[in-house]
Each structure stands twice: as structure tokens, then as C-alpha cells.
Amino acid sequence: MRDPHSFYTLSDCDGVSAILGVAGCPLRILATDIENIRAAEAAELESMERRPARRIEKENQAGPKLTRKEARDVFPKNHRVVVNGGFLKGMGGYVVDATGRNTIKAMIETLNGLVPV
């Protein structure tokens, strides 16, 4: 397919969104590369389909969610806390509010001052 006219005719076909090429001439793509792309797409699609189920499973393993009132009873304002995960792990601070989604709002003490999380 070295004829530029064929290149443009091909690009006008239904279902063709783009053609890899240089200077009006399409490039060959090895069959193994096409299979690798298809395999990567299939793997990502499978992963995307499993994400909701994994999220639900993770939530179920986390245990029952606290209501806002229960969370405020467990973590009253100005209660001292220590972060147990993420890049602030091990840093201390105090509770600002409890959201009731098994999370709290806190001010964490760093060298640069207080950081809201």
C-alpha cells in the first residue's frame, strides 16, 4: 500500500479511526504486536470489570460502617490520633470532625505546621 490515494481511501472507511503511517504511507504492524495490544486490552477490561466486586469485598471485610454519631463518640473533637497508613504514617494530630463514612477529618502535625487530612 504505497499509493497515498489508497491510504486516504482506507482512512475514510467506517470503523477506521486512525492509521499509523509516515508521509501518507501506512506502516506495517507485526501480527505479534497486534496480539499483544489485544491481550493488554482484554486484561484491562477484565480488571475493570472486577473492580466493583473487589471494592464491595473490601468494604465487607472492613466491617460495619459507623454512623456519624457513633464516629463522633469514638473520635471526639480534639482527640489525639496517629496516622497508620500512607505517606503521613506515624504522624500525630487531633480530630477535627468525624464524617460517619468510617473516616475522620484531622489536623496532622508536621514540621511545616498543621496539615488537614
mmCIF file of C-alpha atoms in Angstrom:
data_model
loop_
_atom_site.group_PDB
_atom_site.id
_atom_site.type_symbol
_atom_site.label_atom_id
_atom_site.label_comp_id
_atom_site.label_asym_id
_atom_site.label_seq_id
_atom_site.Cartn_x
_atom_site.Cartn_y
_atom_site.Cartn_z
ATOM 1 C CA MET A 1 0.000 0.000 0.000
ATOM 2 C CA ARG A 2 2.460 2.610 -1.062
ATOM 3 C CA ASP A 3 -0.143 4.587 -3.020
ATOM 4 C CA PRO A 4 -1.164 7.653 -0.960
ATOM 5 C CA HIS A 5 -4.617 7.597 -2.554
ATOM 6 C CA SER A 6 -5.236 4.103 -1.158
ATOM 7 C CA PHE A 7 -4.083 5.379 2.244
ATOM 8 C CA TYR A 8 -6.707 8.135 2.253
ATOM 9 C CA THR A 9 -9.390 5.777 0.906
ATOM 10 C CA LEU A 10 -8.660 3.399 3.759
ATOM 11 C CA SER A 11 -8.880 6.190 6.325
ATOM 12 C CA ASP A 12 -12.408 7.047 5.078
ATOM 13 C CA CYS A 13 -13.738 3.535 5.774
ATOM 14 C CA ASP A 14 -16.325 3.049 8.514
ATOM 15 C CA GLY A 15 -14.755 1.858 11.753
ATOM 16 C CA VAL A 16 -11.273 3.191 10.955
ATOM 17 C CA SER A 17 -10.349 5.844 13.498
ATOM 18 C CA ALA A 18 -6.656 6.234 12.689
ATOM 19 C CA ILE A 19 -3.902 4.756 10.563
ATOM 20 C CA LEU A 20 -0.293 4.624 11.648
ATOM 21 C CA GLY A 21 1.918 5.939 8.921
ATOM 22 C CA VAL A 22 4.508 8.398 7.724
ATOM 23 C CA ALA A 23 4.260 10.834 4.812
ATOM 24 C CA GLY A 24 0.985 9.393 3.580
ATOM 25 C CA CYS A 25 2.146 5.776 3.654
ATOM 26 C CA PRO A 26 0.812 3.346 6.259
ATOM 27 C CA LEU A 27 3.276 1.389 8.367
ATOM 28 C CA ARG A 28 3.139 -2.371 8.802
ATOM 29 C CA ILE A 29 2.358 -3.633 12.270
ATOM 30 C CA LEU A 30 3.564 -7.103 13.146
ATOM 31 C CA ALA A 31 0.892 -9.653 13.989
ATOM 32 C CA THR A 32 2.584 -10.286 17.348
ATOM 33 C CA ASP A 33 2.267 -6.571 18.211
ATOM 34 C CA ILE A 34 -1.430 -6.646 17.340
ATOM 35 C CA GLU A 35 -1.937 -9.723 19.536
ATOM 36 C CA ASN A 36 -0.049 -8.028 22.393
ATOM 37 C CA ILE A 37 -2.310 -4.969 22.107
ATOM 38 C CA ARG A 38 -5.431 -7.172 22.077
ATOM 39 C CA ALA A 39 -4.173 -9.133 25.097
ATOM 40 C CA ALA A 40 -3.457 -5.902 27.004
ATOM 41 C CA GLU A 41 -6.929 -4.569 26.188
ATOM 42 C CA ALA A 42 -8.555 -7.829 27.312
ATOM 43 C CA ALA A 43 -6.579 -7.832 30.564
ATOM 44 C CA GLU A 44 -7.542 -4.228 31.332
ATOM 45 C CA LEU A 45 -11.192 -4.890 30.505
ATOM 46 C CA GLU A 46 -11.206 -7.878 32.852
ATOM 47 C CA SER A 47 -9.566 -5.788 35.563
ATOM 48 C CA MET A 48 -12.122 -3.007 35.108
ATOM 49 C CA GLU A 49 -14.982 -5.499 35.386
ATOM 50 C CA ARG A 50 -13.562 -6.904 38.656
ATOM 51 C CA ARG A 51 -13.017 -3.508 40.336
ATOM 52 C CA PRO A 52 -16.580 -3.039 41.643
ATOM 53 C CA ALA A 53 -16.616 -6.558 43.111
ATOM 54 C CA ARG A 54 -13.209 -6.015 44.770
ATOM 55 C CA ARG A 55 -14.392 -2.693 46.225
ATOM 56 C CA ILE A 56 -17.521 -4.310 47.676
ATOM 57 C CA GLU A 57 -15.468 -7.202 49.064
ATOM 58 C CA LYS A 58 -13.011 -4.784 50.663
ATOM 59 C CA GLU A 59 -15.862 -2.795 52.231
ATOM 60 C CA ASN A 60 -17.402 -6.002 53.597
ATOM 61 C CA GLN A 61 -14.074 -7.071 55.116
ATOM 62 C CA ALA A 62 -13.668 -3.664 56.748
ATOM 63 C CA GLY A 63 -16.626 -4.388 58.973
ATOM 64 C CA PRO A 64 -19.719 -2.336 59.688
ATOM 65 C CA LYS A 65 -19.658 1.370 58.997
ATOM 66 C CA LEU A 66 -20.090 3.774 61.843
ATOM 67 C CA THR A 67 -22.821 6.362 61.787
ATOM 68 C CA ARG A 68 -21.700 9.964 62.198
ATOM 69 C CA LYS A 69 -22.918 9.939 65.810
ATOM 70 C CA GLU A 70 -21.062 6.695 66.587
ATOM 71 C CA ALA A 71 -17.903 8.011 64.928
ATOM 72 C CA ARG A 72 -18.100 11.216 66.959
ATOM 73 C CA ASP A 73 -18.456 9.158 70.141
ATOM 74 C CA VAL A 74 -15.371 7.074 69.248
ATOM 75 C CA PHE A 75 -13.368 10.067 67.945
ATOM 76 C CA PRO A 76 -14.469 13.213 69.798
ATOM 77 C CA LYS A 77 -13.128 16.598 68.688
ATOM 78 C CA ASN A 78 -9.559 17.341 69.767
ATOM 79 C CA HIS A 79 -8.942 13.623 70.444
ATOM 80 C CA ARG A 80 -5.271 12.734 69.751
ATOM 81 C CA VAL A 81 -4.734 10.371 66.798
ATOM 82 C CA VAL A 82 -1.806 8.798 64.949
ATOM 83 C CA VAL A 83 -1.930 8.126 61.200
ATOM 84 C CA ASN A 84 -1.498 4.403 60.491
ATOM 85 C CA GLY A 85 -1.109 4.422 56.682
ATOM 86 C CA GLY A 86 0.001 6.456 53.701
ATOM 87 C CA PHE A 87 2.775 8.997 53.466
ATOM 88 C CA LEU A 88 1.843 10.563 56.838
ATOM 89 C CA LYS A 89 2.129 7.214 58.644
ATOM 90 C CA GLY A 90 3.274 7.596 62.241
ATOM 91 C CA MET A 91 2.495 11.323 62.475
ATOM 92 C CA GLY A 92 0.233 12.576 65.216
ATOM 93 C CA GLY A 93 -2.539 15.102 65.250
ATOM 94 C CA TYR A 94 -6.012 15.741 66.539
ATOM 95 C CA VAL A 95 -9.579 15.086 65.381
ATOM 96 C CA VAL A 96 -11.469 17.980 63.812
ATOM 97 C CA ASP A 97 -14.657 16.054 62.948
ATOM 98 C CA ALA A 98 -15.988 12.554 62.236
ATOM 99 C CA THR A 99 -17.734 12.085 58.887
ATOM 100 C CA GLY A 100 -19.624 8.867 59.542
ATOM 101 C CA ARG A 101 -18.109 7.136 56.477
ATOM 102 C CA ASN A 102 -15.545 5.330 58.644
ATOM 103 C CA THR A 103 -13.308 8.364 58.226
ATOM 104 C CA ILE A 104 -12.401 11.376 60.260
ATOM 105 C CA LYS A 105 -11.134 14.840 59.491
ATOM 106 C CA ALA A 106 -7.941 15.584 61.356
ATOM 107 C CA MET A 107 -5.165 18.141 61.619
ATOM 108 C CA ILE A 108 -1.813 16.375 61.463
ATOM 109 C CA GLU A 109 1.267 17.988 62.984
ATOM 110 C CA THR A 110 4.247 18.213 60.600
ATOM 111 C CA LEU A 111 7.493 20.187 60.617
ATOM 112 C CA ASN A 112 5.794 22.779 58.401
ATOM 113 C CA GLY A 113 2.817 23.150 60.705
ATOM 114 C CA LEU A 114 -0.633 21.574 60.746
ATOM 115 C CA VAL A 115 -1.903 19.689 57.679
ATOM 116 C CA PRO A 116 -5.633 18.976 57.253
ATOM 117 C CA VAL A 117 -6.433 15.365 56.243
#
